[in-house]
PDB file of C-alpha atoms and ligand atoms in Angstrom:
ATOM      1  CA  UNK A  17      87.021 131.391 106.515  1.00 65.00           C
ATOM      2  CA  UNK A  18      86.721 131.615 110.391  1.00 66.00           C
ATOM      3  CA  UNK A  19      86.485 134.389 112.767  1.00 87.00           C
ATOM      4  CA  UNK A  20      89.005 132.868 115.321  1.00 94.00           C
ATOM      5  CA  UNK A  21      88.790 135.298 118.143  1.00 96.00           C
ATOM      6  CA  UNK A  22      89.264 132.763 120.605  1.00 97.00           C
ATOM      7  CA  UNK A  23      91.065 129.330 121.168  1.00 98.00           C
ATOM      8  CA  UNK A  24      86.846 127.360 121.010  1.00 98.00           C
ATOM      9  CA  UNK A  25      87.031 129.239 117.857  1.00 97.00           C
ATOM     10  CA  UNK A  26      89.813 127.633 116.701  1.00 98.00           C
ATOM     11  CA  UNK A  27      89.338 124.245 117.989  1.00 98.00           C
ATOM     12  CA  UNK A  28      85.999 123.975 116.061  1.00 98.00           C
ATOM     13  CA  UNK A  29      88.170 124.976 113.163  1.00 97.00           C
ATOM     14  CA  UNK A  30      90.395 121.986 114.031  1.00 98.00           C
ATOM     15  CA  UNK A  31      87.354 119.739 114.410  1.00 98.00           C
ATOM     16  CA  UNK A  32      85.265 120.340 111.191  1.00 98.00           C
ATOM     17  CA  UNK A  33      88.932 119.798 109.343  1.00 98.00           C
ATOM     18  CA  UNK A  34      89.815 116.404 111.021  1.00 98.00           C
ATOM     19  CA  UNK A  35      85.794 115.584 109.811  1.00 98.00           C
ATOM     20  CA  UNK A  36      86.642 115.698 106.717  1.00 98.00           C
ATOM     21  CA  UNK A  37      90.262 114.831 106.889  1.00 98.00           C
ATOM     22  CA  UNK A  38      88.590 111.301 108.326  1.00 98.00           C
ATOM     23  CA  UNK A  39      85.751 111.210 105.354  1.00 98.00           C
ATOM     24  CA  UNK A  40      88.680 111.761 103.103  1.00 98.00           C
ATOM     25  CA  UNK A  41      90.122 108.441 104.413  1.00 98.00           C
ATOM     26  CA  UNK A  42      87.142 106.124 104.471  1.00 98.00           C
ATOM     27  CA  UNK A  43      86.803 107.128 100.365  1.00 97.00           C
ATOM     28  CA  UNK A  44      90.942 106.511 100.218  1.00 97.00           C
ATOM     29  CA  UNK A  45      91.327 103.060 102.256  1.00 97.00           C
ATOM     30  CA  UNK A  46      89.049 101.063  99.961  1.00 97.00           C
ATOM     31  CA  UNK A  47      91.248 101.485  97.166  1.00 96.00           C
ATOM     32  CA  UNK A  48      94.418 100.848  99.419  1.00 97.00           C
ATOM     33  CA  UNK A  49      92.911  97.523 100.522  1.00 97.00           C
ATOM     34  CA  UNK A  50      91.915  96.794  96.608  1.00 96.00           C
ATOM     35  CA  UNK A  51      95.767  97.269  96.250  1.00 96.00           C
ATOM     36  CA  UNK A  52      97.600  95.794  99.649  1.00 96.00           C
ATOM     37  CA  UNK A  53      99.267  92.440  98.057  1.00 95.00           C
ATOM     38  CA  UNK A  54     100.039  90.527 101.872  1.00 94.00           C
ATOM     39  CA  UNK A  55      97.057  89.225 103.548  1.00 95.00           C
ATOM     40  CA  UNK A  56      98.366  90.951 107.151  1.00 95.00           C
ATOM     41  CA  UNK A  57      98.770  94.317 105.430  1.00 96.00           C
ATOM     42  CA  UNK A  58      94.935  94.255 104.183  1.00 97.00           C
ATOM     43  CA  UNK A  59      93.392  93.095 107.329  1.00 97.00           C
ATOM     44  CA  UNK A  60      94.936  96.372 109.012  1.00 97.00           C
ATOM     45  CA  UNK A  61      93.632  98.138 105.954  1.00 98.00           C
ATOM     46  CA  UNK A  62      90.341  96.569 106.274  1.00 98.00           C
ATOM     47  CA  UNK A  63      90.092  97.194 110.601  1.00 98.00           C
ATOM     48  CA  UNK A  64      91.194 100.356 110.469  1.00 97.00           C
ATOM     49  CA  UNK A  65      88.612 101.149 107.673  1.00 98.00           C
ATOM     50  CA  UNK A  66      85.848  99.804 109.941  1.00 98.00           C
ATOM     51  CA  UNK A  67      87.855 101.987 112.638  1.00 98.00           C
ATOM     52  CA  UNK A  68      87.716 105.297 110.741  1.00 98.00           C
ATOM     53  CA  UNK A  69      83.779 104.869 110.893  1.00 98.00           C
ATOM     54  CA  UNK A  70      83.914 104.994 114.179  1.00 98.00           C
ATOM     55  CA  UNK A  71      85.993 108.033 114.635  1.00 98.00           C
ATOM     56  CA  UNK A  72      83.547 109.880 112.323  1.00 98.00           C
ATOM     57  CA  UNK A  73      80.791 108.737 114.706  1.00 98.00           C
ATOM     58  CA  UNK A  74      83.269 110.518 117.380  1.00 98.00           C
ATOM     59  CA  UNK A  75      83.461 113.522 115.781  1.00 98.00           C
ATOM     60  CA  UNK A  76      79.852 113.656 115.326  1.00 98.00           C
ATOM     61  CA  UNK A  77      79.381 113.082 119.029  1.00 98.00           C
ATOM     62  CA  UNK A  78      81.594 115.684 119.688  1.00 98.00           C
ATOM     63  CA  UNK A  79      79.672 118.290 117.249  1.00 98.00           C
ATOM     64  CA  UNK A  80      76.434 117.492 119.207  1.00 98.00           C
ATOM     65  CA  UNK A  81      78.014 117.611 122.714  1.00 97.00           C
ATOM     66  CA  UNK A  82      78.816 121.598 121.708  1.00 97.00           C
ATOM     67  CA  UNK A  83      75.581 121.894 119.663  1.00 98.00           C
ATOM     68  CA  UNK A  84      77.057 122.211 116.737  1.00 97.00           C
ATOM     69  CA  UNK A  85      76.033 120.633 113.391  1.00 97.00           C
ATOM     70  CA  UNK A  86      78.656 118.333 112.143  1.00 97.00           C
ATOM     71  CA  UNK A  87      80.022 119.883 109.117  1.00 96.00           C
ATOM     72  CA  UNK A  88      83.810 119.562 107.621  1.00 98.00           C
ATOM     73  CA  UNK A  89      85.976 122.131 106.083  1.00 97.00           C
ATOM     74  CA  UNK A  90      88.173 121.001 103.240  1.00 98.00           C
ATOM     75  CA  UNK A  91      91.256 119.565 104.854  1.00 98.00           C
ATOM     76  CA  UNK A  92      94.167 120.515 101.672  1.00 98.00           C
ATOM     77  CA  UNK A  93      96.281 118.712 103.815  1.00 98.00           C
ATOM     78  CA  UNK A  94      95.101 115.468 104.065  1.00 98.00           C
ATOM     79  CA  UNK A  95      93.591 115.765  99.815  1.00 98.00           C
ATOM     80  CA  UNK A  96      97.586 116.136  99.299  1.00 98.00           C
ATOM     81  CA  UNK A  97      98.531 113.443 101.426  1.00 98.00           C
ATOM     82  CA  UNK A  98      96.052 111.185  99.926  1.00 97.00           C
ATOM     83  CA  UNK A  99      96.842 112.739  96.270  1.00 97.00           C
ATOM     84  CA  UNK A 100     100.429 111.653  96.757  1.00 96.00           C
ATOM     85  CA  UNK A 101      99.111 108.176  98.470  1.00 95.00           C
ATOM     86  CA  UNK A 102      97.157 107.707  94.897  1.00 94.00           C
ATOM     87  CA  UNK A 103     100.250 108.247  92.705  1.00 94.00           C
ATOM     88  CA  UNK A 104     101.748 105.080  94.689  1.00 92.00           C
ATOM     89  CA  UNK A 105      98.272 103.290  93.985  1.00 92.00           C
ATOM     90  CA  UNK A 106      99.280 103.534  89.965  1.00 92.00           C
ATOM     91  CA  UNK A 107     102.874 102.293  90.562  1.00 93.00           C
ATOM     92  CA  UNK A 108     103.562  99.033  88.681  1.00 94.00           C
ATOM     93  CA  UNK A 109     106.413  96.960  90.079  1.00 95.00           C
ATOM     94  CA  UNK A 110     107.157  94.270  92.603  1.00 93.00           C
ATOM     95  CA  UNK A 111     104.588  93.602  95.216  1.00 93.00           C
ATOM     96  CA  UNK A 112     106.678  93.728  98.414  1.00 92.00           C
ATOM     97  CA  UNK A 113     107.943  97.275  96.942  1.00 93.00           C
ATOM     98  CA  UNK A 114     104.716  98.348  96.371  1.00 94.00           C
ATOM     99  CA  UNK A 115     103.334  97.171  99.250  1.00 95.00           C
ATOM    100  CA  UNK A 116     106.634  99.059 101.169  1.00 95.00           C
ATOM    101  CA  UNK A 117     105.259 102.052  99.099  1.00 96.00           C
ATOM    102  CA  UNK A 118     101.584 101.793 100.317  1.00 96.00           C
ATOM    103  CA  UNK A 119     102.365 101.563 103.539  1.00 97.00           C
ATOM    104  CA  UNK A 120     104.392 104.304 103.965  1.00 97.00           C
ATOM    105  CA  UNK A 121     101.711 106.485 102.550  1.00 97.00           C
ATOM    106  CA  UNK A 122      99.437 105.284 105.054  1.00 98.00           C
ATOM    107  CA  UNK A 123     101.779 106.045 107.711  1.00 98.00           C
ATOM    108  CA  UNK A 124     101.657 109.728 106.606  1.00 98.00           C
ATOM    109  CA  UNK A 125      98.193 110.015 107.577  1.00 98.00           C
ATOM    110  CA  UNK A 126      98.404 108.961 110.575  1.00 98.00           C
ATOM    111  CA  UNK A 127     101.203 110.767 111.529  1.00 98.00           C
ATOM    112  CA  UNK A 128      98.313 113.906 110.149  1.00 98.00           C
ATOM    113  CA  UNK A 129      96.079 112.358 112.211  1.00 98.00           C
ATOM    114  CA  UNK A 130      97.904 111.411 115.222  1.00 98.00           C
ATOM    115  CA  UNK A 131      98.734 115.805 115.035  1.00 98.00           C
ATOM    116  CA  UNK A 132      95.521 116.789 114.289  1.00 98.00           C
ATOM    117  CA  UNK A 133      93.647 114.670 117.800  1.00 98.00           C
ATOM    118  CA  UNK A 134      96.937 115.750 119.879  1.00 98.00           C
ATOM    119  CA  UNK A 135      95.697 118.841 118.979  1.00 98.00           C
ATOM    120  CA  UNK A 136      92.059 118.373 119.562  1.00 98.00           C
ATOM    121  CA  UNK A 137      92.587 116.766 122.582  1.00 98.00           C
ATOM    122  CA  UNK A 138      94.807 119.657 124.295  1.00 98.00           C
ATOM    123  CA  UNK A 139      92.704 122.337 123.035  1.00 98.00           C
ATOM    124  CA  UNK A 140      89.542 120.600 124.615  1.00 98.00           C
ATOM    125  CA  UNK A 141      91.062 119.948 127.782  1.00 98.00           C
ATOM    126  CA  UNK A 142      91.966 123.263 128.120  1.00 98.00           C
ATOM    127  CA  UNK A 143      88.640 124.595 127.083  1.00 98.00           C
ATOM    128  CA  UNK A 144      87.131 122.529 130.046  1.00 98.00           C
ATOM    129  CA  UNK A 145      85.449 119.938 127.643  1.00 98.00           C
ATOM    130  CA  UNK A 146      86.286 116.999 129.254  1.00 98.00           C
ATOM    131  CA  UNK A 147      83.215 115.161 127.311  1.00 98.00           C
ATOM    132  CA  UNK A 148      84.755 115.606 124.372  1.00 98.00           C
ATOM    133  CA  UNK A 149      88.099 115.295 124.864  1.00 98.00           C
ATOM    134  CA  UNK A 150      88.119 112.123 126.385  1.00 98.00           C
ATOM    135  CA  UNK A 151      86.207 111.292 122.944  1.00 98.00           C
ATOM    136  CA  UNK A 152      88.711 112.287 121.141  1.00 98.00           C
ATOM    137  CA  UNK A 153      91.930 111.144 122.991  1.00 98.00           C
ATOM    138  CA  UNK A 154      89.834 107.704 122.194  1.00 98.00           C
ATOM    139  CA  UNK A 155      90.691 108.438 118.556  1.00 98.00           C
ATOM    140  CA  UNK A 156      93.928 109.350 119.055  1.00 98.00           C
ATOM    141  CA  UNK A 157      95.082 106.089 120.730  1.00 98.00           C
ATOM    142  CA  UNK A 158      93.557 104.492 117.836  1.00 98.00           C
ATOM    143  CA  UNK A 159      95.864 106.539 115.407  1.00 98.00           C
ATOM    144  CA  UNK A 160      99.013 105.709 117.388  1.00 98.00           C
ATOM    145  CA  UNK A 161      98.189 102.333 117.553  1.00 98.00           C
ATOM    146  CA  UNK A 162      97.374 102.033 113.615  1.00 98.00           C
ATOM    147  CA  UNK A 163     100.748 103.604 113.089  1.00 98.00           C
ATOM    148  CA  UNK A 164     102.734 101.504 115.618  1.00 98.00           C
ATOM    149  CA  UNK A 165     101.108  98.378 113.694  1.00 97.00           C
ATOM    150  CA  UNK A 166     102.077  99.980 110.292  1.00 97.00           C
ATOM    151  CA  UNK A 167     105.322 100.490 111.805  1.00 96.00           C
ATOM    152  CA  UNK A 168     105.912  96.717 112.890  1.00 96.00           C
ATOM    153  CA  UNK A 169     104.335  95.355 109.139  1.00 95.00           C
ATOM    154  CA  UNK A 170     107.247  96.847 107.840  1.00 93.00           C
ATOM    155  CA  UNK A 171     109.678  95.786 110.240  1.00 91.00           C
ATOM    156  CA  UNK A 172     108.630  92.127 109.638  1.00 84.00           C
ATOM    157  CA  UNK A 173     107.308  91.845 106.482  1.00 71.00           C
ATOM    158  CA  UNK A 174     107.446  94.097 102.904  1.00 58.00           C
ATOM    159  CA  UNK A 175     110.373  96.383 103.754  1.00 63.00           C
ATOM    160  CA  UNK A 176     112.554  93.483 104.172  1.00 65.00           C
ATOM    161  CA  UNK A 177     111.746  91.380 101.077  1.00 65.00           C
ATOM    162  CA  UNK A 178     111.507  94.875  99.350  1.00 68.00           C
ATOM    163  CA  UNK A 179     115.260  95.048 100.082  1.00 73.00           C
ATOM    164  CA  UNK A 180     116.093  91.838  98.611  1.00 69.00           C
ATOM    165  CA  UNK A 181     113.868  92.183  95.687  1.00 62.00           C
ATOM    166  CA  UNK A 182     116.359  93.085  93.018  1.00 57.00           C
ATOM    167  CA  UNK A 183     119.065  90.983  93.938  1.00 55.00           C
TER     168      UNK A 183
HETATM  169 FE1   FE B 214      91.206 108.507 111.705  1.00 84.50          FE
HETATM  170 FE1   FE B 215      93.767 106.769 110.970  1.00 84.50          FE
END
């Protein structure tokens, strides 16, 4: 538990949970891209995988810039998000459905995500730590962008043959 006494308090409290909200992810998106039937829906797996790494090198910027060691704090959050993400992992079924399935899940942590640096980024820029919030608003474009491509694959792709699946 933290002593949050003041708003750096709790921003630190934000940052050490997004650490491990994002380490939580690069252990999740392996499986997801094990699982992602279309070729178009793995590659954005497979980028934004290479992406996450990044944003943990971010974050770790961002605990040195305020001389902190980089150290996360269970995020429950994103364990349930992934937890429920998982259960879709062991569906059986048709392969546009499923892949309808998976990328909904992965749209819910981003939408975490996308929260979590909005967050981080006001809080920073408040705090006067320009540094580090223009680190992190890095991140958070990333996130928004992730989703908005998430958003279109299902626009064009398994949604739509997920609807005519049955018939
Ligand atoms: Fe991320
Ligand atoms: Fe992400």
């Amino acid at each position: 538990m933290a002593n949050l006494t003041t708003l750096h308090d709790l921003f630190v409290k934000e940052l050490r949970d997004t650490y491990d909200a994002e380490k939580q992810i690069t252990k999740a998106l392996p499986k997801m891209i094990k699982q992602a039937h279309r070729d178009d829906l793995r590659a954005a797996f497979e980028e934004h995988q290479q992406q996450t790494l990044g944003q943990i090198e971010r974050l770790e910027q961002a605990f040195e810039q305020l001389d902190l060691r980089a150290k996360g704090v269970r995020c429950h959050g994103m364990a349930g998000i992934i937890e429920e993400g998982s259960e879709m992992l062991a569906e059986k079924g048709d392969q546009a459905v499923l892949d309808a399935g998976l990328i909904a899940a992965a749209q819910k942590v981003e939408h975490y995500e996308i929260a979590s640096y909005g967050t981080l980024v006001a809080y920073a820029r408040t705090l006067g730590l320009t540094k580090v919030a223009d680190l992190l608003a890095e991140t958070l474009e990333e996130e928004k962008s992730t989703d908005q491509r998430l958003s279109r694959l299902a626009e064009t792709g398994p949604n739509r043959q997920a609807a005519t699946a049955s018939r």
